[in-house]
Amino acid sequence: MTTTDRYPVAELDNLPEDIRAQILAVQEKSGFVPNVFLKLARRPDEYRAFFAYHDALMLREGGLTKGEKEMIVVATSAPNQCLYCVIAHGALLRIFEKNPLIADQIATNYRKAPITPRQRAMLDFALKVSTTSYAIADADFDELHAHGFSDDDIWDISAIAAFFALSNRMANAAGMMPNPEFYLMGRVPREKKAG
């Protein structure tokens, strides 16, 4: 048995209509269905809860950019050795930051990546939430405040790091593998359609 066989993906035709419609919308927009959707859809109630919280965090307007949110996902997923999240969210990070190198740099060693001191402080804290949350202290908040983060921003950093710690563990346990399409996204210019 391979890791991808551990929990088979759901059949699109057998899914509740709301989930099927959401997955088809994702396919329409991206040109493929990311494996996370079909892997989690085998349990519809959990799928809905997962994506509701994911969207509440990742689509929320606030002090973090879309790129910074993806930096948190990539930086925290790397030490958790979550291949799916590093690759899939690395693709989004490259796209949002318009930088074909940034995801690899952040996944390998964000401290050497060409990011701002503010972003480095954000990732330092996100890693602490993800790996050693018991050690969080007031000094961590003071450091983030000194970089201009509000308490709501710090909540967002914490929630994204914590949510993806769960996601990393479920992806690893379920044998979730990244779609091949993710590997080149944001690395090479898209071909312009003739028109």
CSV table of C-alpha atoms in Angstrom, one decimal:
chain,number,residue,atom,x,y,z
A,1,MET,CA,0.0,0.0,0.0
A,2,THR,CA,1.3,3.4,-0.9
A,3,THR,CA,0.6,6.5,1.2
A,4,THR,CA,-1.8,7.8,-1.4
A,5,ASP,CA,-3.9,4.6,-1.0
A,6,ARG,CA,-4.3,5.0,2.7
A,7,TYR,CA,-7.5,6.9,2.4
A,8,PRO,CA,-8.9,6.9,-1.1
A,9,VAL,CA,-10.2,10.2,-2.5
A,10,ALA,CA,-14.0,10.7,-2.7
A,11,GLU,CA,-15.8,10.3,-6.0
A,12,LEU,CA,-17.1,13.6,-7.2
A,13,ASP,CA,-20.4,12.2,-8.3
A,14,ASN,CA,-21.2,10.7,-4.9
A,15,LEU,CA,-20.7,14.0,-2.9
A,16,PRO,CA,-23.4,16.3,-1.5
A,17,GLU,CA,-24.3,19.0,-3.9
A,18,ASP,CA,-22.8,21.9,-2.0
A,19,ILE,CA,-19.4,20.2,-1.8
A,20,ARG,CA,-19.5,19.0,-5.4
A,21,ALA,CA,-20.4,22.6,-6.5
A,22,GLN,CA,-17.5,24.0,-4.5
A,23,ILE,CA,-15.0,21.5,-5.9
A,24,LEU,CA,-16.2,22.2,-9.5
A,25,ALA,CA,-15.7,25.9,-8.9
A,26,VAL,CA,-12.2,25.3,-7.7
A,27,GLN,CA,-11.5,23.2,-10.8
A,28,GLU,CA,-13.0,25.9,-13.1
A,29,LYS,CA,-10.7,28.5,-11.6
A,30,SER,CA,-7.5,26.5,-11.3
A,31,GLY,CA,-7.8,24.0,-14.1
A,32,PHE,CA,-7.5,21.0,-11.7
A,33,VAL,CA,-8.9,19.8,-8.4
A,34,PRO,CA,-6.3,20.0,-5.5
A,35,ASN,CA,-6.1,16.6,-3.8
A,36,VAL,CA,-7.0,18.1,-0.4
A,37,PHE,CA,-10.6,18.7,-1.6
A,38,LEU,CA,-11.2,15.1,-2.7
A,39,LYS,CA,-9.3,13.6,0.2
A,40,LEU,CA,-11.3,15.5,2.9
A,41,ALA,CA,-14.6,15.2,1.1
A,42,ARG,CA,-14.9,11.6,2.2
A,43,ARG,CA,-16.3,13.1,5.4
A,44,PRO,CA,-18.6,15.9,4.4
A,45,ASP,CA,-19.2,17.4,7.8
A,46,GLU,CA,-15.5,17.6,8.5
A,47,TYR,CA,-14.8,19.0,5.0
A,48,ARG,CA,-17.3,21.8,5.6
A,49,ALA,CA,-15.8,22.7,9.0
A,50,PHE,CA,-12.3,22.5,7.7
A,51,PHE,CA,-12.9,24.8,4.7
A,52,ALA,CA,-15.1,27.2,6.6
A,53,TYR,CA,-12.3,27.8,9.1
A,54,HIS,CA,-9.6,27.8,6.4
A,55,ASP,CA,-11.6,30.5,4.5
A,56,ALA,CA,-12.3,32.5,7.6
A,57,LEU,CA,-8.6,32.7,8.3
A,58,MET,CA,-7.1,32.9,4.8
A,59,LEU,CA,-9.7,35.2,3.2
A,60,ARG,CA,-10.1,37.6,6.1
A,61,GLU,CA,-9.2,41.2,5.5
A,62,GLY,CA,-6.7,42.4,8.1
A,63,GLY,CA,-3.1,43.5,8.7
A,64,LEU,CA,-1.6,40.5,6.9
A,65,THR,CA,-1.3,40.2,3.2
A,66,LYS,CA,-2.2,37.1,1.3
A,67,GLY,CA,1.5,36.5,0.7
A,68,GLU,CA,2.3,36.8,4.4
A,69,LYS,CA,-0.4,34.3,5.3
A,70,GLU,CA,1.1,31.9,2.8
A,71,MET,CA,4.5,32.6,4.3
A,72,ILE,CA,3.2,31.4,7.6
A,73,VAL,CA,1.8,28.2,6.1
A,74,VAL,CA,5.0,27.4,4.2
A,75,ALA,CA,7.3,28.2,7.1
A,76,THR,CA,5.3,26.2,9.7
A,77,SER,CA,4.6,23.3,7.4
A,78,ALA,CA,8.3,22.7,6.6
A,79,PRO,CA,9.4,21.6,10.1
A,80,ASN,CA,6.2,19.5,10.3
A,81,GLN,CA,7.4,17.8,7.1
A,82,CYS,CA,4.1,18.3,5.3
A,83,LEU,CA,4.9,17.8,1.7
A,84,TYR,CA,1.4,18.6,0.6
A,85,CYS,CA,1.2,22.0,2.4
A,86,VAL,CA,4.7,23.1,1.5
A,87,ILE,CA,4.2,22.4,-2.2
A,88,ALA,CA,0.6,23.6,-2.5
A,89,HIS,CA,0.9,26.7,-0.4
A,90,GLY,CA,4.4,27.4,-1.8
A,91,ALA,CA,2.7,27.7,-5.2
A,92,LEU,CA,0.3,30.3,-3.8
A,93,LEU,CA,3.1,32.1,-2.1
A,94,ARG,CA,5.1,32.4,-5.3
A,95,ILE,CA,2.0,33.7,-7.1
A,96,PHE,CA,1.0,36.2,-4.4
A,97,GLU,CA,4.5,37.5,-4.0
A,98,LYS,CA,5.3,37.4,-7.7
A,99,ASN,CA,8.6,35.7,-6.8
A,100,PRO,CA,9.6,32.3,-8.2
A,101,LEU,CA,12.2,31.7,-5.5
A,102,ILE,CA,10.5,32.8,-2.2
A,103,ALA,CA,8.7,29.6,-1.3
A,104,ASP,CA,11.8,27.4,-1.5
A,105,GLN,CA,13.7,30.0,0.5
A,106,ILE,CA,11.1,30.2,3.2
A,107,ALA,CA,10.5,26.4,3.4
A,108,THR,CA,14.3,25.8,3.7
A,109,ASN,CA,15.3,28.6,6.0
A,110,TYR,CA,13.1,31.7,6.2
A,111,ARG,CA,15.8,33.4,8.3
A,112,LYS,CA,17.9,33.7,5.1
A,113,ALA,CA,15.1,34.5,2.8
A,114,PRO,CA,14.8,38.1,1.4
A,115,ILE,CA,11.9,39.1,3.6
A,116,THR,CA,11.5,42.2,5.8
A,117,PRO,CA,12.4,42.2,9.6
A,118,ARG,CA,8.6,42.5,10.3
A,119,GLN,CA,7.9,39.3,8.3
A,120,ARG,CA,10.8,37.5,10.0
A,121,ALA,CA,9.4,38.4,13.4
A,122,MET,CA,6.0,37.1,12.2
A,123,LEU,CA,7.5,33.8,11.1
A,124,ASP,CA,9.5,33.5,14.3
A,125,PHE,CA,6.3,33.7,16.3
A,126,ALA,CA,4.3,31.5,13.9
A,127,LEU,CA,7.0,28.7,14.3
A,128,LYS,CA,6.7,29.1,18.1
A,129,VAL,CA,3.0,28.7,17.9
A,130,SER,CA,3.4,25.6,15.7
A,131,THR,CA,6.2,23.9,17.5
A,132,THR,CA,6.6,25.2,21.1
A,133,SER,CA,3.4,27.1,21.9
A,134,TYR,CA,3.9,26.3,25.6
A,135,ALA,CA,6.8,28.8,25.6
A,136,ILE,CA,4.8,31.8,24.3
A,137,ALA,CA,5.3,34.8,26.6
A,138,ASP,CA,4.4,38.5,26.8
A,139,ALA,CA,7.8,39.3,25.3
A,140,ASP,CA,6.7,37.6,22.1
A,141,PHE,CA,3.7,40.0,21.9
A,142,ASP,CA,6.0,43.0,22.7
A,143,GLU,CA,8.3,42.0,19.8
A,144,LEU,CA,5.4,41.7,17.4
A,145,HIS,CA,3.9,45.0,18.6
A,146,ALA,CA,7.3,46.7,18.0
A,147,HIS,CA,7.1,45.5,14.4
A,148,GLY,CA,3.6,47.1,14.0
A,149,PHE,CA,1.4,44.1,14.4
A,150,SER,CA,-1.9,44.6,16.2
A,151,ASP,CA,-3.4,42.2,18.6
A,152,ASP,CA,-5.8,41.1,15.9
A,153,ASP,CA,-2.8,40.5,13.6
A,154,ILE,CA,-1.2,38.3,16.3
A,155,TRP,CA,-4.4,36.3,16.6
A,156,ASP,CA,-4.3,35.8,12.8
A,157,ILE,CA,-0.7,34.6,12.9
A,158,SER,CA,-1.5,32.3,15.8
A,159,ALA,CA,-4.7,30.9,14.2
A,160,ILE,CA,-3.1,30.3,10.8
A,161,ALA,CA,-0.1,28.5,12.4
A,162,ALA,CA,-2.3,26.4,14.6
A,163,PHE,CA,-4.8,25.5,11.9
A,164,PHE,CA,-2.1,24.4,9.6
A,165,ALA,CA,-0.4,22.4,12.3
A,166,LEU,CA,-3.7,20.4,12.3
A,167,SER,CA,-3.7,20.4,8.5
A,168,ASN,CA,-0.1,19.1,8.3
A,169,ARG,CA,-0.8,16.2,10.6
A,170,MET,CA,-4.0,15.2,8.8
A,171,ALA,CA,-2.2,15.5,5.4
A,172,ASN,CA,0.6,13.3,6.6
A,173,ALA,CA,-1.7,10.7,8.3
A,174,ALA,CA,-3.9,10.5,5.2
A,175,GLY,CA,-1.1,10.2,2.8
A,176,MET,CA,-2.1,13.3,0.9
A,177,MET,CA,0.3,14.1,-2.0
A,178,PRO,CA,0.5,17.4,-3.9
A,179,ASN,CA,-0.9,17.6,-7.4
A,180,PRO,CA,1.8,17.8,-10.0
A,181,GLU,CA,0.4,21.1,-11.2
A,182,PHE,CA,1.5,22.8,-8.0
A,183,TYR,CA,5.2,22.4,-8.7
A,184,LEU,CA,5.5,24.8,-11.6
A,185,MET,CA,2.9,27.4,-10.5
A,186,GLY,CA,4.4,30.8,-10.0
A,187,ARG,CA,7.8,29.6,-11.2
A,188,VAL,CA,7.5,30.2,-15.0
A,189,PRO,CA,5.5,32.8,-16.8
A,190,ARG,CA,2.1,31.7,-18.0
A,191,GLU,CA,1.7,31.4,-21.7
A,192,LYS,CA,-0.6,34.1,-23.1
A,193,LYS,CA,-3.6,32.8,-25.0
A,194,ALA,CA,-3.7,33.7,-28.6
A,195,GLY,CA,-6.7,35.8,-29.3
